[in-house]
Amino acid sequence: MFNTTVPPTENPFLTITWNIDNKPIIASTSSTNNTAPGYEGRITLFISTGSLELRNLALSDSGEYRVTIVTQEASQLIGSIRLEVLEPVSNVVATANDTDLVEYNNSVRLSCSSSGSSLSFLWLNSSSEVTASDRVQLTDGNSTLTIVSVTRYDQGPFICKVSNPVSTAGGSVNLSISYGPENIKLIISLPQEHHEEGSNIVLSCSADSRPAALFYWFLNGDKMPDTGPELKLMNIQMNHSGNYSCQAFNEKTLRYETSQSSAVSVQARVANVVVTPNTTDLVEFNNSVRLSCSSSGSSRSFLWLNSSSEVTASDRVQLTDGDSTLTIVSVTRYDQGPFMCNVSNPVSTDTSGSVLLSISYGPENIKLIISPPQEHHEEGSNIVLSCSADSRPAALFYWFLNGDKLSDTGPELKLPNIQMSQGGNYSCRAFNEKTLRYETSQSSVVSVQAGPDITSSCSAGCIAGIVIACLVVCGAAAGGGGYYIYRKKKMAKTPIDRNTATITGRAGQDNTAYPGNQDVNYADIKFFQNRDGGRVQVGTQNDMSSQYAEVRMNSARAAGSSPPTYNAYMQQSKRLAPQPTGTQVYAEVRKN
């Protein structure tokens, strides 16, 4: 519709003429209308304004339209306008010279064709506009797109958008770009450093690749028959241990990539832990022992326990053969155990049964105890001497009186209804039949006192005088008994040698090595016999002082000496001088 700016008039114009590019379309006067061929039925002229309607436009209708109007007043009105008739966009087609491409290896050219007029071309990669760059070229009015060294991101879809002022249309094309493999990854199910024998393991391999890669498997660099993205190792055994890797291969790109190796460590479970000693019957300080630990399993570590304490190497303790052998030099009683061997590996642990060592020791720390514990014991009372010692096995005990071995054995020596003749120095000896060692106790004095005599009242001085007188009389008579008098001397206690041998007979032995304080001492004689065999009481009945009958023997003797003989003793007694008043005087009467 071509509209003029002339207002409508009631008086018709003299003429109205329309031309296109100086070619007549229609000419109208007050009496006639002349329409050019090709416009019949397609145009309408409005004579009141001079406007022209053109229908069923064709491309040939494009051009410069000019209108000339002559009014009744003979004035001329001229107007012109440019008309461009466009064909709508249609049949848009995008094509590629190749759609099967390899990344970095190939280039591609995309062409866009379309029907229509005054066309404009725009390329899109998916929804993003494609613009020219180092790798991208746009030619032929942007209808041709060239991509050099395609990448995986150039696969499209590429869309060609065609437009003109009256319409828009588009077409698309997809590229198949092969790439990879790359970014290969090897994953082991149950991601742990060690795997127990008999377990199941799955190794998975993946890689970025188009098309999907083929996978091959390698163990310690040797190709395995297995293929595919998964390698299943069922009921895995020790020979499956090693370094696994996978290789991805792309049949389109002809490229491959190999993963880093992953170690698979298969461990046999620890079992059957046994400790074997070379001996179990040992003597303290005399013997050494070797304990050997054995077990099934792999990659084993050994730990020794003495009871609940860990055994570590020291001067006496040796750990060899990967700690599976424990050697103890010069065993002590504290090495008896129980010993256990703990064996472990990364997948399991097990402990042996306990092993006990029988370690004999002692005797030592011998003790002699007298019960009841008193300095003097009344004649007729009961005494028990107990001997003990640290020893394994239990020691055998022997008893000695004044160094002479008694017939009694055992840890107790019972002296019921004790008599004065049983007084003296007692000791015990412990003997271990395993260690063949013995230890002797220090001697303990058993002092036996006579009970009180109500018929006697003579004092100690009285008794001493009577005894001296009796000795003089008896010496002059030369008849019955020998008498001697001496002063009692305090005896020094001397420890008995722990390892001395049993003392045997004494009669007729040398006395020269014995000092005076080792003499046998006797005291408090209440009765003696005269020549006729009569019994004479010494002292008065009113003297209620205590009376003693005591035998003391100092157990310490000079080396290589024996107790004095009777004759030697008598010679020594004659040399003793009378003692001053106040000292205790003792006497003995022996019948000749």
PDB file of C-alpha atoms in Angstrom, residues 205-308:
ATOM      1  CA  CYS A 205      40.348 -49.421  34.919  1.00  0.00           C
ATOM      2  CA  SER A 206      38.833 -46.272  33.353  1.00  0.00           C
ATOM      3  CA  ALA A 207      39.956 -43.602  30.901  1.00  0.00           C
ATOM      4  CA  ASP A 208      38.529 -40.613  29.024  1.00  0.00           C
ATOM      5  CA  SER A 209      38.108 -41.905  25.476  1.00  0.00           C
ATOM      6  CA  ARG A 210      35.820 -41.668  22.433  1.00  0.00           C
ATOM      7  CA  PRO A 211      34.992 -44.235  21.339  1.00  0.00           C
ATOM      8  CA  ALA A 212      35.289 -46.319  24.534  1.00  0.00           C
ATOM      9  CA  ALA A 213      38.793 -47.696  24.980  1.00  0.00           C
ATOM     10  CA  LEU A 214      39.811 -51.326  25.012  1.00  0.00           C
ATOM     11  CA  PHE A 215      41.573 -52.392  28.225  1.00  0.00           C
ATOM     12  CA  TYR A 216      44.465 -54.819  28.692  1.00  0.00           C
ATOM     13  CA  TRP A 217      45.977 -56.000  31.986  1.00  0.00           C
ATOM     14  CA  PHE A 218      49.568 -56.509  33.073  1.00  0.00           C
ATOM     15  CA  LEU A 219      51.162 -58.197  36.118  1.00  0.00           C
ATOM     16  CA  ASN A 220      54.730 -57.188  36.855  1.00  0.00           C
ATOM     17  CA  GLY A 221      54.946 -55.898  33.281  1.00  0.00           C
ATOM     18  CA  ASP A 222      53.749 -59.146  31.686  1.00  0.00           C
ATOM     19  CA  LYS A 223      50.552 -58.991  29.642  1.00  0.00           C
ATOM     20  CA  MET A 224      47.740 -61.089  31.031  1.00  0.00           C
ATOM     21  CA  PRO A 225      45.061 -62.829  28.933  1.00  0.00           C
ATOM     22  CA  ASP A 226      42.351 -60.817  30.682  1.00  0.00           C
ATOM     23  CA  THR A 227      40.756 -57.834  28.906  1.00  0.00           C
ATOM     24  CA  GLY A 228      38.033 -55.361  29.714  1.00  0.00           C
ATOM     25  CA  PRO A 229      37.601 -52.585  32.237  1.00  0.00           C
ATOM     26  CA  GLU A 230      37.508 -55.014  35.209  1.00  0.00           C
ATOM     27  CA  LEU A 231      39.946 -57.682  36.378  1.00  0.00           C
ATOM     28  CA  LYS A 232      38.424 -60.030  38.932  1.00  0.00           C
ATOM     29  CA  LEU A 233      40.754 -62.006  41.166  1.00  0.00           C
ATOM     30  CA  MET A 234      38.691 -64.597  42.993  1.00  0.00           C
ATOM     31  CA  ASN A 235      40.042 -66.693  45.881  1.00  0.00           C
ATOM     32  CA  ILE A 236      43.339 -64.857  45.544  1.00  0.00           C
ATOM     33  CA  GLN A 237      46.530 -66.766  46.257  1.00  0.00           C
ATOM     34  CA  MET A 238      50.082 -65.813  47.140  1.00  0.00           C
ATOM     35  CA  ASN A 239      51.191 -66.073  43.498  1.00  0.00           C
ATOM     36  CA  HIS A 240      48.739 -63.296  42.651  1.00  0.00           C
ATOM     37  CA  SER A 241      50.884 -60.800  44.532  1.00  0.00           C
ATOM     38  CA  GLY A 242      52.620 -58.204  42.398  1.00  0.00           C
ATOM     39  CA  ASN A 243      52.310 -54.895  40.585  1.00  0.00           C
ATOM     40  CA  TYR A 244      49.192 -54.594  38.446  1.00  0.00           C
ATOM     41  CA  SER A 245      48.642 -52.053  35.661  1.00  0.00           C
ATOM     42  CA  CYS A 246      46.111 -51.572  32.874  1.00  0.00           C
ATOM     43  CA  GLN A 247      46.457 -50.178  29.369  1.00  0.00           C
ATOM     44  CA  ALA A 248      43.693 -48.364  27.465  1.00  0.00           C
ATOM     45  CA  PHE A 249      43.688 -48.402  23.647  1.00  0.00           C
ATOM     46  CA  ASN A 250      41.503 -46.335  21.244  1.00  0.00           C
ATOM     47  CA  GLU A 251      40.932 -48.032  17.919  1.00  0.00           C
ATOM     48  CA  LYS A 252      40.016 -44.711  16.209  1.00  0.00           C
ATOM     49  CA  THR A 253      42.825 -42.513  17.427  1.00  0.00           C
ATOM     50  CA  LEU A 254      45.249 -45.468  17.552  1.00  0.00           C
ATOM     51  CA  ARG A 255      46.524 -44.050  20.802  1.00  0.00           C
ATOM     52  CA  TYR A 256      47.049 -45.856  24.110  1.00  0.00           C
ATOM     53  CA  GLU A 257      47.817 -44.944  27.700  1.00  0.00           C
ATOM     54  CA  THR A 258      49.061 -47.125  30.551  1.00  0.00           C
ATOM     55  CA  SER A 259      48.153 -46.599  34.189  1.00  0.00           C
ATOM     56  CA  GLN A 260      50.605 -46.413  37.020  1.00  0.00           C
ATOM     57  CA  SER A 261      51.117 -49.800  38.667  1.00  0.00           C
ATOM     58  CA  SER A 262      49.316 -50.685  41.883  1.00  0.00           C
ATOM     59  CA  ALA A 263      50.738 -53.236  44.290  1.00  0.00           C
ATOM     60  CA  VAL A 264      48.590 -56.153  45.404  1.00  0.00           C
ATOM     61  CA  SER A 265      50.078 -57.821  48.477  1.00  0.00           C
ATOM     62  CA  VAL A 266      48.573 -61.213  49.306  1.00  0.00           C
ATOM     63  CA  GLN A 267      49.343 -62.557  52.785  1.00  0.00           C
ATOM     64  CA  ALA A 268      48.762 -66.060  54.133  1.00  0.00           C
ATOM     65  CA  ARG A 269      47.076 -66.041  57.527  1.00  0.00           C
ATOM     66  CA  VAL A 270      49.246 -66.843  60.545  1.00  0.00           C
ATOM     67  CA  ALA A 271      48.419 -70.245  62.053  1.00  0.00           C
ATOM     68  CA  ASN A 272      49.901 -73.194  63.955  1.00  0.00           C
ATOM     69  CA  VAL A 273      52.160 -71.136  66.222  1.00  0.00           C
ATOM     70  CA  VAL A 274      54.318 -73.533  68.265  1.00  0.00           C
ATOM     71  CA  VAL A 275      57.159 -72.846  70.706  1.00  0.00           C
ATOM     72  CA  THR A 276      59.772 -75.590  71.105  1.00  0.00           C
ATOM     73  CA  PRO A 277      62.449 -75.383  73.841  1.00  0.00           C
ATOM     74  CA  ASN A 278      65.641 -77.390  73.539  1.00  0.00           C
ATOM     75  CA  THR A 279      65.182 -78.250  77.222  1.00  0.00           C
ATOM     76  CA  THR A 280      62.879 -77.338  80.058  1.00  0.00           C
ATOM     77  CA  ASP A 281      64.770 -78.796  83.053  1.00  0.00           C
ATOM     78  CA  LEU A 282      67.402 -76.210  83.972  1.00  0.00           C
ATOM     79  CA  VAL A 283      69.645 -75.198  86.845  1.00  0.00           C
ATOM     80  CA  GLU A 284      69.949 -71.542  87.752  1.00  0.00           C
ATOM     81  CA  PHE A 285      73.204 -69.961  86.528  1.00  0.00           C
ATOM     82  CA  ASN A 286      74.372 -73.328  85.164  1.00  0.00           C
ATOM     83  CA  ASN A 287      72.301 -73.713  81.998  1.00  0.00           C
ATOM     84  CA  SER A 288      71.137 -71.790  78.948  1.00  0.00           C
ATOM     85  CA  VAL A 289      67.949 -72.414  76.973  1.00  0.00           C
ATOM     86  CA  ARG A 290      66.910 -71.878  73.372  1.00  0.00           C
ATOM     87  CA  LEU A 291      63.233 -71.387  72.480  1.00  0.00           C
ATOM     88  CA  SER A 292      62.235 -71.689  68.814  1.00  0.00           C
ATOM     89  CA  CYS A 293      58.968 -70.331  67.432  1.00  0.00           C
ATOM     90  CA  SER A 294      57.468 -71.765  64.244  1.00  0.00           C
ATOM     91  CA  SER A 295      54.225 -71.060  62.396  1.00  0.00           C
ATOM     92  CA  SER A 296      52.604 -71.040  58.996  1.00  0.00           C
ATOM     93  CA  GLY A 297      51.824 -67.766  57.254  1.00  0.00           C
ATOM     94  CA  SER A 298      53.701 -65.079  55.352  1.00  0.00           C
ATOM     95  CA  SER A 299      55.576 -61.872  56.194  1.00  0.00           C
ATOM     96  CA  ARG A 300      55.668 -62.869  59.834  1.00  0.00           C
ATOM     97  CA  SER A 301      56.837 -60.756  62.746  1.00  0.00           C
ATOM     98  CA  PHE A 302      57.748 -62.419  66.034  1.00  0.00           C
ATOM     99  CA  LEU A 303      57.279 -61.054  69.556  1.00  0.00           C
ATOM    100  CA  TRP A 304      58.217 -62.950  72.718  1.00  0.00           C
ATOM    101  CA  LEU A 305      56.382 -62.545  75.999  1.00  0.00           C
ATOM    102  CA  ASN A 306      57.429 -63.633  79.474  1.00  0.00           C
ATOM    103  CA  SER A 307      54.076 -63.763  81.160  1.00  0.00           C
ATOM    104  CA  SER A 308      52.622 -60.443  79.969  1.00  0.00           C
TER     105      SER A 308
END
